Short mmCIF file of C-alpha atoms in Angstrom, two decimals:
data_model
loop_
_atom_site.label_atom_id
_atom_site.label_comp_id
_atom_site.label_asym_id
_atom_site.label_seq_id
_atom_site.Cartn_x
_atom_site.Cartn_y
_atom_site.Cartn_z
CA UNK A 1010 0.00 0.00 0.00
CA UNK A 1011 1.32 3.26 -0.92
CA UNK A 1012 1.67 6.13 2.32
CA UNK A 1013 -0.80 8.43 2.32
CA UNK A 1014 1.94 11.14 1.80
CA UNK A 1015 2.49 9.63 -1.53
CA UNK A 1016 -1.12 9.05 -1.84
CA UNK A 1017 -2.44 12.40 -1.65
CA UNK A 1018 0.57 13.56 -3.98
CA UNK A 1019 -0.57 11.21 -6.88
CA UNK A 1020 -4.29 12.78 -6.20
CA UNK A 1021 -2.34 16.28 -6.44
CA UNK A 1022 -0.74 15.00 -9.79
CA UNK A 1023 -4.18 13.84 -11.09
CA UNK A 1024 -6.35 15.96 -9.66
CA UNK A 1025 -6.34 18.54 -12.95
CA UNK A 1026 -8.52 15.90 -15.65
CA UNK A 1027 -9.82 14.16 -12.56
CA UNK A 1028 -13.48 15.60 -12.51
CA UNK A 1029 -13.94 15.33 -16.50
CA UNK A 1030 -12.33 11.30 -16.15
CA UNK A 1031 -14.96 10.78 -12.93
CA UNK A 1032 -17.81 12.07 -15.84
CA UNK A 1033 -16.60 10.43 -19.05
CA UNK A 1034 -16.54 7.17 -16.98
CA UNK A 1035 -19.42 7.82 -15.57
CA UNK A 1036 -19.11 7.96 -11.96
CA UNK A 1037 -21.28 11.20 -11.90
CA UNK A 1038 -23.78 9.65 -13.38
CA UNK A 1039 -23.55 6.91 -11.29
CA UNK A 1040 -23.27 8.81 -8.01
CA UNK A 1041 -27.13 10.63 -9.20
CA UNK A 1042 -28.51 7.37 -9.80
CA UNK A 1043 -27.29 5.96 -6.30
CA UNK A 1044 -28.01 9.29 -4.11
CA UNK A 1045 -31.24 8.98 -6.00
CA UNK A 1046 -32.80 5.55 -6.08
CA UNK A 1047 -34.42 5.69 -2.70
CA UNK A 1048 -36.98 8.58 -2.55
CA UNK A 1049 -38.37 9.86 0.99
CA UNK A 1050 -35.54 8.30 2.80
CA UNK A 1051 -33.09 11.88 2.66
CA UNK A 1052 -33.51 14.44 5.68
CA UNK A 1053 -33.93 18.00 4.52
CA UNK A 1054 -32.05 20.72 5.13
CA UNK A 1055 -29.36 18.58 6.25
CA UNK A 1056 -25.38 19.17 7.24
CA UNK A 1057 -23.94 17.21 4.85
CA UNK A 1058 -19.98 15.97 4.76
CA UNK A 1059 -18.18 14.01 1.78
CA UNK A 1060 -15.37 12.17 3.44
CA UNK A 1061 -12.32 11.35 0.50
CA UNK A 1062 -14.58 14.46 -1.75
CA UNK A 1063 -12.07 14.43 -4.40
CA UNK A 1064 -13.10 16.87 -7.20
CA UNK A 1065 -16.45 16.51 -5.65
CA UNK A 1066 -18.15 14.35 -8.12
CA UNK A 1067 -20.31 13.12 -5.60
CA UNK A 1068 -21.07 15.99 -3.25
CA UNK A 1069 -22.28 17.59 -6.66
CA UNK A 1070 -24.28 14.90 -6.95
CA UNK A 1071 -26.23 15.41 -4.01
CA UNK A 1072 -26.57 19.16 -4.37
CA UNK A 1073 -27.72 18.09 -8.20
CA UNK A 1074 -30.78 15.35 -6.81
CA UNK A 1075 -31.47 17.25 -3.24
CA UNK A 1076 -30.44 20.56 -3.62
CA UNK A 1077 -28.62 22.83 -1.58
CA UNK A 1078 -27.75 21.49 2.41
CA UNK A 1079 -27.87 23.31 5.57
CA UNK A 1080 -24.42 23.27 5.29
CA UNK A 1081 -21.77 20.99 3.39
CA UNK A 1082 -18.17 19.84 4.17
CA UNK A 1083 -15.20 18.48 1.81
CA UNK A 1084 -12.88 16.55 3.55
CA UNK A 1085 -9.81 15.37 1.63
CA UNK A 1086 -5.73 15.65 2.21
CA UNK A 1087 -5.27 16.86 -1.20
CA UNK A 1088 -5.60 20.68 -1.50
CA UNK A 1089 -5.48 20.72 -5.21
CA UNK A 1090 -8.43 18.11 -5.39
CA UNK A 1091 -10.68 20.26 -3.14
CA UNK A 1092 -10.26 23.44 -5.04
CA UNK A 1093 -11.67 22.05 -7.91
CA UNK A 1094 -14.54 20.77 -6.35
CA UNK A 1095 -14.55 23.87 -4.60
CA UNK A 1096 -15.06 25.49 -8.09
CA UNK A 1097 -17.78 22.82 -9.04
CA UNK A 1098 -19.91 23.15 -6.14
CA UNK A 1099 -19.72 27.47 -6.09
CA UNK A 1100 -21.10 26.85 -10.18
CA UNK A 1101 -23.88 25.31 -8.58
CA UNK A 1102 -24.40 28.28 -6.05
CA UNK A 1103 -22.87 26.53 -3.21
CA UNK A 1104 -19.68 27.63 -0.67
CA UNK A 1105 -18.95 24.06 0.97
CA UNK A 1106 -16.31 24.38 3.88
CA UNK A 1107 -13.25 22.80 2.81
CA UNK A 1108 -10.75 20.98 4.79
CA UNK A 1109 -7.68 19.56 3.72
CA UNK A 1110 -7.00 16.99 6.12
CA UNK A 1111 -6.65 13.28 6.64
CA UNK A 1112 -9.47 11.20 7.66
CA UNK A 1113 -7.61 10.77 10.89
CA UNK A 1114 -6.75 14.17 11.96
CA UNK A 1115 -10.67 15.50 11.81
CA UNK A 1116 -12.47 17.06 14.89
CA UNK A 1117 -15.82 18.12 13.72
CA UNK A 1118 -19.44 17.80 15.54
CA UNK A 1119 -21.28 14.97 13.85
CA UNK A 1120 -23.21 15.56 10.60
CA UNK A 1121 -26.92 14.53 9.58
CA UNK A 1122 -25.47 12.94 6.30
CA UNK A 1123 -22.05 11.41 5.03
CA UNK A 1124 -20.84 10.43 1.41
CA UNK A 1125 -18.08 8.78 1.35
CA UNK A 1126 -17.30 6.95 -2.71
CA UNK A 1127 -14.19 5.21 -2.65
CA UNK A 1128 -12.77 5.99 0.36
CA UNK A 1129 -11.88 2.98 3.03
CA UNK A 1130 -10.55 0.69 0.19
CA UNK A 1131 -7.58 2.46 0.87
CA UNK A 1132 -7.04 2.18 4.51
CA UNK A 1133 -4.89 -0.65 5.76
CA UNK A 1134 -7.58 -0.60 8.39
CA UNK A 1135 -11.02 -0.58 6.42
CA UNK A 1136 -12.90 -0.90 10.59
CA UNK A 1137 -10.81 1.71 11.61
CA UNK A 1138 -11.69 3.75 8.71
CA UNK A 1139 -15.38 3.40 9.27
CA UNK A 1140 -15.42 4.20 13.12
CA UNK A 1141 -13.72 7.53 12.52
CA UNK A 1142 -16.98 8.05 9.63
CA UNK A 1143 -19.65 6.70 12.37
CA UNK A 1144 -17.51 9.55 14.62
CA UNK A 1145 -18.77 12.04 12.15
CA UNK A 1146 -22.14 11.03 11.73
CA UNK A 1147 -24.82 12.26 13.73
CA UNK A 1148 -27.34 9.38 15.86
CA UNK A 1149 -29.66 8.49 12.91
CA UNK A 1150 -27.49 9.88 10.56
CA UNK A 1151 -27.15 8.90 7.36
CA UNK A 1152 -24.37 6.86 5.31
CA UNK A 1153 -24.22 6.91 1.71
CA UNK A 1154 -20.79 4.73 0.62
CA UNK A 1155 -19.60 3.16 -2.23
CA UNK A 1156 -16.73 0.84 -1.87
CA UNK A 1157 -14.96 -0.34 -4.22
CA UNK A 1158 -15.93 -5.00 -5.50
CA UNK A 1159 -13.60 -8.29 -7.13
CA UNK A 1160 -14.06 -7.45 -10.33
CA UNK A 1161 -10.99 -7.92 -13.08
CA UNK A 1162 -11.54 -3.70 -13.82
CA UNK A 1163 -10.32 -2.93 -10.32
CA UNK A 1164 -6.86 -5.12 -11.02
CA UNK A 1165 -6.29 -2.49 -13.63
CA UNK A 1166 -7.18 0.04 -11.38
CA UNK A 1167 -4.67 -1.60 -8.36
CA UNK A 1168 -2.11 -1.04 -10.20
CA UNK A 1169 -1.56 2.86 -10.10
CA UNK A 1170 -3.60 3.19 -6.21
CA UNK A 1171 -2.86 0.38 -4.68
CA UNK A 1172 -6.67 -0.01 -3.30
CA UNK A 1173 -8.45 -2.86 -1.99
CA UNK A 1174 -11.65 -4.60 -2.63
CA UNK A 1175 -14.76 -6.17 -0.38
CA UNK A 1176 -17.69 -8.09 -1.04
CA UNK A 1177 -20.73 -6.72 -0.12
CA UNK A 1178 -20.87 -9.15 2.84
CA UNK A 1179 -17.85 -8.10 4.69
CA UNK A 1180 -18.43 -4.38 4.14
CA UNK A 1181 -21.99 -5.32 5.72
CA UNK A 1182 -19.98 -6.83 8.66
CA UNK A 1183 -17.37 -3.33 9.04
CA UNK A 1184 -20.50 -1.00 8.60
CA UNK A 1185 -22.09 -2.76 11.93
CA UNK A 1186 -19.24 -3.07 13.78
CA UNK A 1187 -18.67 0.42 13.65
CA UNK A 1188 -22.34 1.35 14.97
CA UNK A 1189 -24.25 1.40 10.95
CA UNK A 1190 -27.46 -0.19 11.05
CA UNK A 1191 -27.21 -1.82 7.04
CA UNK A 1192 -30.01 -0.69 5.27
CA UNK A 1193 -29.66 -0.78 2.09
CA UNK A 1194 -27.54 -1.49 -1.00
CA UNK A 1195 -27.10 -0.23 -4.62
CA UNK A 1196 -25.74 -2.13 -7.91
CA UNK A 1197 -24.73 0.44 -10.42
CA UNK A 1198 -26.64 -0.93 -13.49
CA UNK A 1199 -24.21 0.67 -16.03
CA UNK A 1200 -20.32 1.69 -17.57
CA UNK A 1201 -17.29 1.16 -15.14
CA UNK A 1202 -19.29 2.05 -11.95
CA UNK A 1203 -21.48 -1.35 -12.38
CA UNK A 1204 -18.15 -3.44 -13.02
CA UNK A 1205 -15.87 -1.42 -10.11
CA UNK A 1206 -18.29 -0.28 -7.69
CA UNK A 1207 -21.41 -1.31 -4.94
CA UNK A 1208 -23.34 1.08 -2.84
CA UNK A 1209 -24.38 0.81 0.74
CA UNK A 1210 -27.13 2.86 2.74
CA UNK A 1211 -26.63 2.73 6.58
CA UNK A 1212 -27.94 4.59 9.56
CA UNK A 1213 -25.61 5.49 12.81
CA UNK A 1214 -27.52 3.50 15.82
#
């Protein structure tokens, strides 16, 4: 596994074409149909954090299906990464609070809602990972993840970030032994997403 030094510089390197890759593979796309597919079951005018935001493809994504939070928060280490989604999200009318900052390092009251798209795959500690989320997630709080499934696409994709890969019944085991009820879960049905990528619904007991 690469450090996360080394990590976040690679997401520095890439993070110029990183939004327009995330759309032309259809991520974006994805993340809408996800954030989406289960109506009534969002809390309005929520504070809303995307943990490993990236660009921001899927913060946008929320804004785009829910419209504008209470209040939303990018968490990411790499600075260059946030700006742009910075610049994405301000398009849309929206001043998210950015913070460039490892997972670890975050001391922030809980939040009504979390995103979090590719994110503990590349912990060495995927339980660890998810406590410090169900930290930052309000009691009945909301957890909208993708994570990243065995598929031959992701061996491509290992080889430049080093991530890992769970089955949906193992991340169903991490999400409850951090303090996620499961709720429910979300096959992409099209492009890269549906060959790379499963989504989970949970609720912080």
């Amino acid at each position: 596994m690469p450090t996360a030094a080394s990590l976040t510089d690679r997401y520095d390197t890439a993070s110029g074409l990183w939004a327009d890759k995330m759309r032309v593979l259809g991520y974006y796309d994805g993340y809408l149909g996800f954030l989406s597919h289960f109506p009534g079951r969002t809390p309005s005018n929520a504070s809303v954090m995307d943990v490993g935001a990236g660009t921001g493809a899927m913060a946008e994504a929320w804004v785009a299906v829910h419209g504008a939070p209470r209040d939303l928060t990018l968490l990411d280490p790499s600075a260059a990464m946030l700006d742009r989604a910075a610049g994405a999200l301000r398009r849309r009318n929206i001043v998210p609070k950015l913070m460039a900052q490892g997972l670890e390092d975050v001391d922030l009251p809980p939040h009504d809602v979390v995103l979090a798209a590719h994110v503990i795959e590349h912990f060495p500690d995927p339980a660890r990972a998810l406590s410090q989320i169900a930290d930052l997630t309000a009691p009945g709080g909301q957890l909208w993840l993708v994570v990243s499934k065995p598929h031959w696409c992701n061996a491509i994709i290992w080889l430049q970030w080093r991530h890992r890969t769970y089955r949906p019944a193992r991340v169903t085991e991490l999400l409850e032994s951090a303090g996620f009820s499961p709720e429910e879960t979300y096959a992409f049905p099209a492009g890269p997403p549906s060959r790379t990528s499963f989504g989970y619904l949970a609720r912080k007991v």
